[in-house]
Amino acid sequence: MKVLSFLKRMFGFKKNTKYVKTYLNDANIKSSIYMSFIVIILEIWMIFRQSRKYIRPYWNSYDKLGYNNRFQLLFGMTGLYILFIVCALAMFMFGLFYVIKKRGRGSFITNIILGSLCILWIFVMIIEIKLPTFNSGTNINKITTILVYSSMPIFGASIVGNSLYRHFKNEDNTILSIITITSFAAVCLVFGFKVGYSDFANPWYNSKGDLNTQKIKMITCFLTMITFAGCLLIWKPYISIVMLTSIFVVFDYCLVQYGSREFIEADRINYYTFLVSLTMITISIYQQRVNEAIKDEKLIHDANFDSLVEIHNGHHFTRKIIKLYKENPDYISDKIYLFINVSNFKIINTQKGFAYGDKFLARLAKDVVASFPKDQTARLADDHFIVLTNQEGFMDRIDVLNRLVQASSDGLFIRLKVGGYRPQKEESPFRAIDKARYACGTIKSDYGTMFMEYDKELDEQFMKRQYIVNHIDDAVENGYIKAYYQPVVWSSDQTLCGAEALARWIDPVYGMIMPRDFIPVLEETRLIHKLDLAMLNDICKQMRRSIDENRPVVPVSLNLSRADFDLMNVKEELNKCIKKYNIDKSYLHVELTESGLSQNTEEFNAMINELKEDGFAIWLDDFGSGYSSLNALKDFEFDVIKIDMKFLTNFDKNERTKDILDYIIQLATRLGMRTLTEGVETREEAEFLNRIGCGRLQGFLFGKPFSLEHFEKHIHEGNLKISDHLI
Ligand code: C2E
Ligand code: MG
Ligand code: MG
């Protein structure tokens, strides 16, 4: 079986993929350009030689060569070469236009003119037949003449047909190209046969020169043309073997018929060895090209397909849309982009393992393709898919997808989230995908919503987001990022013991931008460290100035994000800054939010511990707001726990909040950590928290976040009284 398959592959019987076929065809067309160029040069040289050898010497005595007039002499001596040159030129131009993928009017007209000229050779055949030399020639001479003349129009017709197809269909046709190349190869073969044979069999020529020289000339011409044809016939080895062998056998037969028995017999082995070598060369070139094409195809496949789920990737998706848009700009006008996400996919991975997650994604990919069978679909990354579909009825298709996904959910609770965006005419697909993704992101934690379309309101948000990402460097450089300070007081006497530094972006275009607008964006885009470094610098710089100018100073807590620890060396940056401004370490606390700690790694834990050992106080922010509050307490020893302000909502109505707060404070105290409650807005809350032993308080009751000037003004005016013990 293996041998059979090997032979099938070797002789080209194995079916090739469309890509391989096109690759082979393109390679053949390229060879045809080189070959036809050589033919043109060779034939020009032949015409030159003929005119020097026969036309000039016999210009006044043409009758000696058997012609009736000078036109016949000219035509008889050079006609065939000229015709062959025109064919080669047609092939050359066609190949050139084909390879450079030019399908403009120029290429169309050139190919049609040259192809039509070749068709006209059918009339030239009639002139040739009427020449006296034709009638005096042998039968084989007559047959080969007719063969040459009839192969040329066939070739011309294929050039014309191919050009018409390419022009009107605006695409290439492999079969037509194969016919074109093969018919050109046939022209070369019969031409070689004819010129070679007639040189040999023409008794007049033979009488003029040494017979052996003529024979050598003849066989050389024949073999040259055969080699040309061999080089052109690489698309299917068995076809080239059949064509080349037939012409070899026929030529052999003709030679034997015309009396060169001894010559051929002596060299017959060499003659057929040449045929075998030539076919072996064509086979090996064919194999090489097929292998290259297969490798190429695999590379292209890998670049365009997602290896996990076997559907197109984002790279292919965007390229395809750009291409379709270029071909027809109206293509996009009734379309909508859909960004598809499984909101709780992480849970599937953690509960069922990664192998299951991968299978789930592969199934999801199939469902996406099945729900949008006529549309462009792709997997962007993770559990994110993108689709470009018609606006009409798109919601029905989303429902189909949701049903398919739910049906194959294996009892898992899967929530599909889809963001939609109707693109503008010239909008890049990258931006359109971003907008659909953005719309999808807005319903991430919105339990009952499956679909969200990008609208005007989202557009404003999105633009602001883009603005933030694009302008963070400017903002830092120009000092638009400012630290505002919110007072922190002792609960016992409500005297000031510190402040929390909260970032404000005071922008020339948008005015005051609040942290909820820029912190999540900068965290997502991994730019948050730029802001936090600016804040650190601003805090230390202002503190130094206050100390130098003998104004009151309180310890300040700085908010850091989890991502900061990946994006910079936090310990080094903190030390560098306090050293630069000569600030006491105990005047700078680090706040880390509880949600950030849920993704802790050993490396991250080590970094926190190093910070603590280095003498920085670490405060746990927003305790109780996330899923892993108690876990955070287990892994780290915080200096202060900041209890989230959510506990104070409905404080006066819900008795249970009081109990919970009481227990939290007891728990923290038992663990040796101090406490602060955020968001204190009423006297009752403050009194209660003092009673249950919460050490520090922060909230609008004591002051909003102020600019430094206002903060100092409040101290100066006595609204904020600094405590005599700050730590
Ligand atoms: P956070 O660290 O929990 O800060 C407390 C937030 O609660 C502040 O909002 C503050 O204005 C607000 N707040 C304080 N007292 C009350 C109150 O009595 N009632 C109510 N309703 N709200 C109160 P802000 O300034 O908008 O900051 C929001 C969050 O942004 C901060 O939460 C913090 O996580 C983050 N953030 C702020 N500045 C920075 C910064 O420089 N770097 C980093 N990484 N994050 C920051
Ligand atoms: Mg904070
Ligand atoms: Mg907080």
Coordinates of C-alpha atoms in Angstrom, one line a residue, residues 93-555:
M93 CA 3.2 39.0 -21.7
F94 CA 0.4 36.8 -20.4
G95 CA 2.7 35.3 -17.7
L96 CA 4.0 38.6 -16.7
F97 CA 0.6 40.1 -16.2
Y98 CA -0.6 37.0 -14.4
V99 CA 2.3 37.0 -12.0
I100 CA 2.0 40.7 -11.1
K101 CA -1.7 40.1 -10.7
K102 CA -2.4 42.9 -13.1
R103 CA -5.9 42.7 -14.6
G104 CA -6.2 46.2 -15.9
R105 CA -7.2 47.2 -19.4
G106 CA -3.5 47.2 -20.6
S107 CA -3.0 43.6 -19.8
F108 CA -6.4 42.7 -21.3
I109 CA -5.8 44.4 -24.6
T110 CA -2.2 43.2 -24.9
N111 CA -3.2 39.6 -24.3
I112 CA -6.2 39.8 -26.6
I113 CA -4.1 41.3 -29.5
L114 CA -1.3 38.8 -29.1
G115 CA -3.6 35.8 -28.7
S116 CA -5.7 36.9 -31.7
L117 CA -2.5 37.1 -33.8
C118 CA -1.7 33.5 -32.9
I119 CA -5.2 32.5 -34.0
L120 CA -4.6 34.2 -37.3
W121 CA -1.8 31.7 -38.0
I122 CA -4.5 29.5 -39.4
F123 CA -4.5 31.7 -42.4
V124 CA -0.7 31.8 -42.6
M125 CA -0.9 28.0 -42.8
I126 CA -2.8 28.4 -46.0
I127 CA -0.1 30.6 -47.5
E128 CA 2.5 28.0 -46.4
I129 CA 0.6 25.2 -48.0
K130 CA 0.6 27.0 -51.2
L131 CA 4.4 27.5 -51.3
P132 CA 6.2 25.2 -53.8
T133 CA 8.5 23.9 -51.0
F134 CA 5.5 22.5 -49.1
N135 CA 4.4 20.3 -52.0
S136 CA 7.9 19.2 -52.7
G137 CA 8.4 18.2 -49.1
T138 CA 8.0 14.7 -47.6
N139 CA 4.7 13.7 -46.0
I140 CA 6.1 14.0 -42.5
N141 CA 7.3 17.5 -43.4
K142 CA 3.7 18.3 -44.5
I143 CA 2.2 16.8 -41.3
T144 CA 4.6 18.6 -39.0
T145 CA 4.0 21.9 -40.8
I146 CA 0.3 21.5 -40.4
L147 CA 0.8 20.5 -36.7
V148 CA 2.9 23.6 -36.0
Y149 CA 0.4 25.9 -37.6
S150 CA -2.6 24.3 -35.9
S151 CA -1.0 24.2 -32.4
M152 CA -0.4 28.0 -32.6
P153 CA -4.1 29.0 -33.0
I154 CA -5.0 26.6 -30.2
F155 CA -2.5 28.3 -28.0
G156 CA -3.8 31.7 -29.1
A157 CA -7.4 30.7 -28.4
S158 CA -6.4 29.7 -24.9
I159 CA -4.6 33.0 -24.3
V160 CA -7.7 34.9 -25.5
G161 CA -10.1 32.7 -23.4
N162 CA -8.0 33.0 -20.3
S163 CA -7.7 36.7 -20.6
L164 CA -11.5 37.1 -21.2
Y165 CA -12.1 35.0 -18.1
R166 CA -9.7 36.9 -15.9
H167 CA -11.0 40.2 -17.2
F168 CA -14.7 39.5 -16.7
K169 CA -14.7 37.2 -13.7
N170 CA -11.9 39.1 -12.0
E171 CA -10.2 35.9 -10.8
D172 CA -7.8 33.3 -12.0
N173 CA -8.7 30.0 -13.4
T174 CA -6.2 27.2 -12.9
I175 CA -7.6 24.9 -15.6
L176 CA -7.4 27.6 -18.2
S177 CA -3.9 28.5 -17.2
I178 CA -2.8 24.8 -17.4
I179 CA -4.3 24.7 -20.9
T180 CA -2.4 27.8 -21.9
I181 CA 0.9 26.5 -20.6
T182 CA 0.4 23.0 -22.1
S183 CA -0.6 24.4 -25.5
F184 CA 2.5 26.6 -25.4
A185 CA 4.6 23.5 -24.5
A186 CA 2.9 21.7 -27.4
V187 CA 3.9 24.6 -29.8
C188 CA 7.5 24.3 -28.6
L189 CA 7.4 20.5 -29.1
V190 CA 6.0 20.5 -32.6
F191 CA 8.2 23.4 -33.5
G192 CA 11.3 21.5 -32.3
F193 CA 10.1 18.5 -34.2
K194 CA 9.5 20.4 -37.4
V195 CA 12.6 22.5 -37.5
G196 CA 14.8 19.6 -36.4
Y197 CA 13.2 17.2 -38.8
S198 CA 13.0 19.5 -41.8
D199 CA 16.6 20.4 -41.4
F200 CA 17.4 16.8 -41.6
A201 CA 15.0 15.6 -44.2
N202 CA 15.3 18.4 -46.6
P203 CA 17.3 16.8 -49.4
W204 CA 18.5 20.2 -50.6
Y205 CA 20.1 21.1 -47.3
N206 CA 21.6 17.7 -47.1
S207 CA 23.1 18.0 -50.5
K208 CA 24.7 21.3 -49.4
G209 CA 26.5 20.1 -46.3
D210 CA 28.0 17.3 -44.4
L211 CA 25.2 14.9 -43.5
N212 CA 26.5 14.3 -39.9
T213 CA 26.6 18.0 -39.2
Q214 CA 23.0 18.2 -40.3
K215 CA 22.1 15.3 -38.1
I216 CA 23.7 16.9 -35.1
K217 CA 22.0 20.2 -35.8
M218 CA 18.7 18.5 -36.1
I219 CA 18.9 16.4 -32.9
T220 CA 20.2 19.5 -31.0
C221 CA 17.3 21.6 -32.1
F222 CA 14.8 18.8 -31.2
L223 CA 16.3 18.2 -27.8
T224 CA 16.4 21.9 -27.0
M225 CA 12.7 22.3 -27.7
I226 CA 11.9 19.1 -25.8
T227 CA 13.8 20.5 -22.8
F228 CA 11.8 23.7 -23.0
A229 CA 8.6 21.8 -23.1
G230 CA 9.8 19.6 -20.2
C231 CA 10.4 22.7 -18.1
L232 CA 6.9 23.9 -18.9
L233 CA 5.1 20.7 -18.1
I234 CA 5.6 20.4 -14.4
W235 CA 2.0 20.4 -13.2
K236 CA 1.4 16.6 -13.5
P237 CA 4.3 14.2 -14.0
Y238 CA 2.2 11.6 -15.8
I239 CA 1.1 14.1 -18.4
S240 CA 4.6 15.3 -19.1
I241 CA 5.8 11.7 -19.3
V242 CA 3.1 10.9 -21.9
M243 CA 3.6 14.0 -23.9
L244 CA 7.4 13.8 -24.0
T245 CA 7.6 10.0 -24.6
S246 CA 5.1 10.3 -27.5
I247 CA 7.1 12.9 -29.2
F248 CA 10.3 11.0 -28.6
V249 CA 8.9 7.8 -30.1
V250 CA 7.4 9.6 -33.1
F251 CA 10.7 11.4 -33.8
D252 CA 12.5 8.2 -33.5
Y253 CA 10.1 6.6 -36.0
C254 CA 10.5 9.4 -38.5
L255 CA 14.3 9.3 -38.3
V256 CA 14.3 5.6 -39.0
Q257 CA 11.9 6.1 -41.8
Y258 CA 14.2 8.6 -43.4
G259 CA 17.3 6.7 -43.5
S260 CA 19.3 7.5 -40.4
R261 CA 19.1 4.0 -39.1
E262 CA 22.7 3.6 -38.2
F263 CA 22.8 7.0 -36.5
I264 CA 19.8 6.4 -34.4
E265 CA 20.6 2.9 -33.6
A266 CA 24.0 3.8 -32.4
D267 CA 22.7 6.5 -30.2
R268 CA 19.3 5.2 -29.4
I269 CA 20.3 4.4 -25.9
N270 CA 21.6 7.9 -25.3
Y271 CA 18.5 9.3 -27.0
Y272 CA 16.1 7.5 -24.6
T273 CA 18.4 8.1 -21.6
F274 CA 17.9 11.7 -22.3
L275 CA 14.2 11.2 -22.2
V276 CA 14.4 9.4 -18.9
S277 CA 16.6 12.0 -17.4
L278 CA 14.3 14.8 -18.6
T279 CA 11.2 13.1 -17.1
M280 CA 13.1 12.5 -13.8
I281 CA 14.0 16.1 -13.7
T282 CA 10.4 17.1 -14.2
I283 CA 9.2 14.7 -11.6
S284 CA 11.8 15.9 -9.0
I285 CA 10.9 19.6 -9.7
Y286 CA 7.3 18.6 -9.3
Q287 CA 7.9 16.9 -6.0
Q288 CA 9.9 19.8 -4.7
R289 CA 7.2 22.3 -5.6
V290 CA 4.5 20.2 -4.1
N291 CA 6.5 19.9 -0.8
E292 CA 7.1 23.6 -0.8
A293 CA 3.4 24.3 -1.4
I294 CA 2.4 21.9 1.4
K295 CA 4.8 23.6 3.8
D296 CA 3.5 27.0 2.7
E297 CA -0.1 26.0 3.1
K298 CA 0.6 24.8 6.6
L299 CA 2.3 28.0 7.5
I300 CA -0.6 30.0 6.1
H301 CA -3.1 27.8 7.9
D302 CA -1.3 28.2 11.2
A303 CA -1.2 32.0 10.7
N304 CA -4.9 32.2 9.9
F305 CA -6.4 29.5 12.1
D306 CA -6.7 29.2 15.8
S307 CA -4.8 26.1 16.8
L308 CA -7.1 25.2 19.7
V309 CA -10.6 25.5 18.2
E310 CA -9.9 25.3 14.4
I311 CA -11.7 28.3 13.3
H312 CA -10.2 31.5 12.0
N313 CA -8.3 33.8 14.3
G314 CA -8.5 37.5 14.7
H315 CA -5.7 38.2 12.3
H316 CA -7.5 36.4 9.4
F317 CA -10.8 38.0 10.4
T318 CA -9.6 41.6 10.2
R319 CA -7.6 41.0 7.0
K320 CA -10.6 39.4 5.3
I321 CA -12.9 42.2 6.3
I322 CA -10.4 44.8 5.0
K323 CA -10.3 42.9 1.7
L324 CA -14.0 42.5 1.4
Y325 CA -14.4 46.2 2.2
K326 CA -11.9 47.2 -0.5
E327 CA -13.7 45.1 -3.1
N328 CA -17.0 46.6 -2.1
P329 CA -17.2 49.5 0.3
D330 CA -21.0 49.0 0.7
Y331 CA -20.3 45.6 2.1
I332 CA -20.2 46.9 5.7
S333 CA -23.3 49.1 5.6
D334 CA -25.8 46.6 6.8
K335 CA -23.5 44.6 9.1
I336 CA -23.1 44.4 12.8
Y337 CA -20.0 43.2 14.8
L338 CA -20.8 40.9 17.6
F339 CA -18.3 40.3 20.4
I340 CA -19.1 37.1 22.2
N341 CA -17.8 36.3 25.7
V342 CA -18.6 33.7 28.3
S343 CA -18.7 35.7 31.5
N344 CA -17.9 32.9 34.0
F345 CA -15.5 30.9 31.9
K346 CA -12.7 31.1 34.5
I347 CA -14.9 29.2 36.9
I348 CA -15.3 26.4 34.3
N349 CA -11.5 26.2 34.1
T350 CA -11.0 26.1 37.8
Q351 CA -13.9 23.7 38.5
K352 CA -13.3 21.2 35.7
G353 CA -9.7 21.7 34.7
F354 CA -8.0 23.1 31.7
A355 CA -8.5 20.1 29.4
Y356 CA -12.3 20.4 29.9
G357 CA -12.0 24.2 29.3
D358 CA -10.3 23.6 26.0
K359 CA -13.0 21.1 24.9
F360 CA -15.6 23.6 26.0
L361 CA -14.1 26.3 23.8
A362 CA -13.8 24.0 20.8
R363 CA -17.5 23.2 21.2
L364 CA -18.3 26.8 21.6
A365 CA -16.4 27.6 18.4
K366 CA -18.5 25.1 16.5
D367 CA -21.7 26.5 18.0
V368 CA -20.6 30.0 16.9
V369 CA -19.9 28.8 13.3
A370 CA -23.2 26.9 13.3
S371 CA -25.2 29.9 14.5
F372 CA -23.6 32.2 11.9
P373 CA -23.0 29.9 9.0
K374 CA -22.8 32.6 6.3
D375 CA -20.7 35.1 8.3
Q376 CA -17.1 35.8 9.1
T377 CA -16.4 34.3 12.5
A378 CA -13.2 34.1 14.5
R379 CA -11.8 33.4 17.9
L380 CA -9.9 36.4 19.2
A381 CA -8.4 35.0 22.5
D382 CA -9.5 33.0 25.5
D383 CA -13.3 32.7 25.4
H384 CA -13.7 35.7 23.1
F385 CA -15.2 35.3 19.7
I386 CA -16.1 37.8 17.0
V387 CA -18.7 37.7 14.3
L388 CA -19.6 40.0 11.5
T389 CA -23.2 39.4 10.5
N390 CA -26.2 41.1 8.9
Q391 CA -28.1 43.5 11.0
E392 CA -31.3 41.9 9.9
G393 CA -32.3 39.2 12.3
F394 CA -29.0 39.1 14.2
M395 CA -30.8 38.8 17.6
D396 CA -32.4 35.6 16.4
R397 CA -29.0 34.2 15.6
I398 CA -27.7 35.2 19.0
D399 CA -30.6 33.3 20.5
V400 CA -29.8 30.3 18.4
L401 CA -26.2 30.4 19.7
N402 CA -27.4 30.8 23.3
R403 CA -29.6 27.8 22.9
L404 CA -26.8 25.7 21.4
V405 CA -24.5 26.7 24.2
Q406 CA -27.0 26.0 26.9
A407 CA -27.8 22.6 25.3
S408 CA -24.2 21.6 25.4
S409 CA -23.4 23.1 28.8
D410 CA -23.1 19.8 30.7
G411 CA -25.1 21.2 33.6
L412 CA -22.8 24.1 34.0
F413 CA -24.3 27.5 34.4
I414 CA -23.0 29.4 31.4
R415 CA -23.8 33.0 30.9
L416 CA -23.2 34.3 27.4
K417 CA -22.5 38.0 26.9
V418 CA -22.6 39.7 23.6
G419 CA -21.6 43.2 22.6
G420 CA -22.8 44.6 19.3
Y421 CA -21.5 47.4 17.2
R422 CA -22.9 48.7 13.8
P423 CA -19.8 50.0 12.0
Q424 CA -19.3 53.3 10.2
K425 CA -18.4 53.2 6.6
E426 CA -14.6 53.7 6.8
E427 CA -14.0 52.5 10.3
S428 CA -11.2 50.0 10.7
P429 CA -12.2 46.6 11.9
F430 CA -9.8 46.8 14.8
R431 CA -11.6 49.8 16.2
A432 CA -15.0 48.3 15.5
I433 CA -14.0 45.1 17.4
D434 CA -12.8 47.3 20.3
K435 CA -16.2 49.0 20.5
A436 CA -18.2 45.7 20.4
R437 CA -15.8 44.4 23.1
Y438 CA -16.4 47.5 25.1
A439 CA -20.2 47.1 24.9
C440 CA -19.8 43.5 25.9
G441 CA -17.6 44.5 28.9
T442 CA -20.3 46.9 30.3
I443 CA -22.7 43.9 30.9
K444 CA -20.0 41.7 32.4
S445 CA -21.5 41.6 35.8
D446 CA -25.1 42.4 34.8
Y447 CA -26.7 39.2 35.6
G448 CA -29.9 39.2 33.5
T449 CA -28.5 40.9 30.3
M450 CA -27.1 38.9 27.4
F451 CA -26.8 41.6 24.7
M452 CA -25.6 45.2 24.8
E453 CA -25.3 47.4 21.8
Y454 CA -22.7 50.1 21.6
D455 CA -24.7 53.4 21.6
K456 CA -24.1 57.1 22.0
E457 CA -23.7 56.9 25.8
L458 CA -21.2 54.1 25.5
D459 CA -19.4 56.0 22.7
E460 CA -18.8 58.9 25.1
Q461 CA -17.5 56.6 27.7
F462 CA -15.4 54.7 25.2
M463 CA -13.9 58.0 23.8
K464 CA -13.1 59.1 27.3
R465 CA -11.4 55.8 27.9
Q466 CA -9.3 56.1 24.7
Y467 CA -8.5 59.7 25.8
I468 CA -7.3 58.4 29.2
V469 CA -5.1 55.8 27.6
N470 CA -3.7 58.2 25.1
H471 CA -3.1 61.0 27.5
I472 CA -1.8 59.5 30.7
D473 CA 1.8 60.4 29.8
D474 CA 0.8 64.0 29.1
A475 CA -1.2 64.2 32.3
V476 CA 1.7 62.9 34.4
E477 CA 4.2 65.2 32.6
N478 CA 2.1 68.3 32.9
G479 CA 1.1 67.7 36.5
Y480 CA -2.6 67.2 35.7
I481 CA -2.6 64.3 38.2
K482 CA -3.1 65.7 41.7
A483 CA -3.2 64.1 45.1
Y484 CA -6.3 65.1 47.1
Y485 CA -6.4 64.3 50.8
Q486 CA -9.2 62.9 52.8
P487 CA -8.9 63.2 56.6
V488 CA -8.6 60.2 58.8
V489 CA -9.4 60.7 62.5
W490 CA -9.1 58.8 65.8
S491 CA -12.5 57.5 66.7
S492 CA -12.0 58.3 70.4
D493 CA -11.7 62.1 70.0
Q494 CA -12.1 62.6 66.3
T495 CA -8.8 64.4 66.0
L496 CA -6.8 64.2 62.8
C497 CA -4.3 61.3 62.6
G498 CA -3.7 61.0 58.9
A499 CA -5.1 61.4 55.4
E500 CA -5.7 59.2 52.4
A501 CA -4.3 60.4 49.2
L502 CA -6.8 60.0 46.4
A503 CA -6.0 60.7 42.8
R504 CA -7.7 63.4 40.8
W505 CA -7.0 64.1 37.1
I506 CA -7.6 67.7 36.4
D507 CA -7.8 67.8 32.7
P508 CA -7.9 70.8 30.3
V509 CA -10.5 69.1 28.1
Y510 CA -12.6 67.0 30.5
G511 CA -12.2 69.0 33.6
M512 CA -12.0 66.9 36.9
I513 CA -11.9 63.2 36.1
M514 CA -12.7 60.9 39.0
P515 CA -10.8 57.7 39.9
R516 CA -13.7 55.4 38.9
D517 CA -13.3 56.7 35.3
F518 CA -9.5 56.2 35.0
I519 CA -8.3 53.7 37.6
P520 CA -10.0 50.6 36.0
V521 CA -8.9 51.7 32.5
L522 CA -5.3 52.2 33.6
E523 CA -5.3 48.9 35.4
E524 CA -6.7 47.1 32.4
T525 CA -4.2 48.7 30.0
R526 CA -1.4 48.1 32.5
L527 CA -0.5 51.8 32.7
I528 CA -1.5 52.2 36.4
H529 CA 2.0 52.4 37.6
K530 CA 2.5 55.7 35.7
L531 CA -0.3 57.2 37.8
D532 CA 0.8 55.7 41.1
L533 CA 4.4 56.9 40.6
A534 CA 3.1 60.4 39.9
M535 CA 1.0 60.2 43.0
L536 CA 3.9 59.0 45.1
N537 CA 6.1 61.8 43.9
D538 CA 3.3 64.4 44.4
I539 CA 2.7 63.3 48.0
C540 CA 6.3 63.2 49.0
K541 CA 7.1 66.5 47.3
Q542 CA 4.2 68.3 49.0
M543 CA 5.0 66.8 52.3
R544 CA 8.6 68.0 52.0
R545 CA 7.4 71.5 51.2
S546 CA 5.0 71.6 54.1
I547 CA 7.8 70.4 56.5
D548 CA 10.2 73.0 55.1
E549 CA 7.6 75.8 55.4
N550 CA 6.7 74.7 59.0
R551 CA 3.2 73.7 58.1
P552 CA 1.4 70.8 59.8
V553 CA 2.1 67.3 58.4
V554 CA 0.2 64.1 58.9
P555 CA 0.9 60.5 57.7

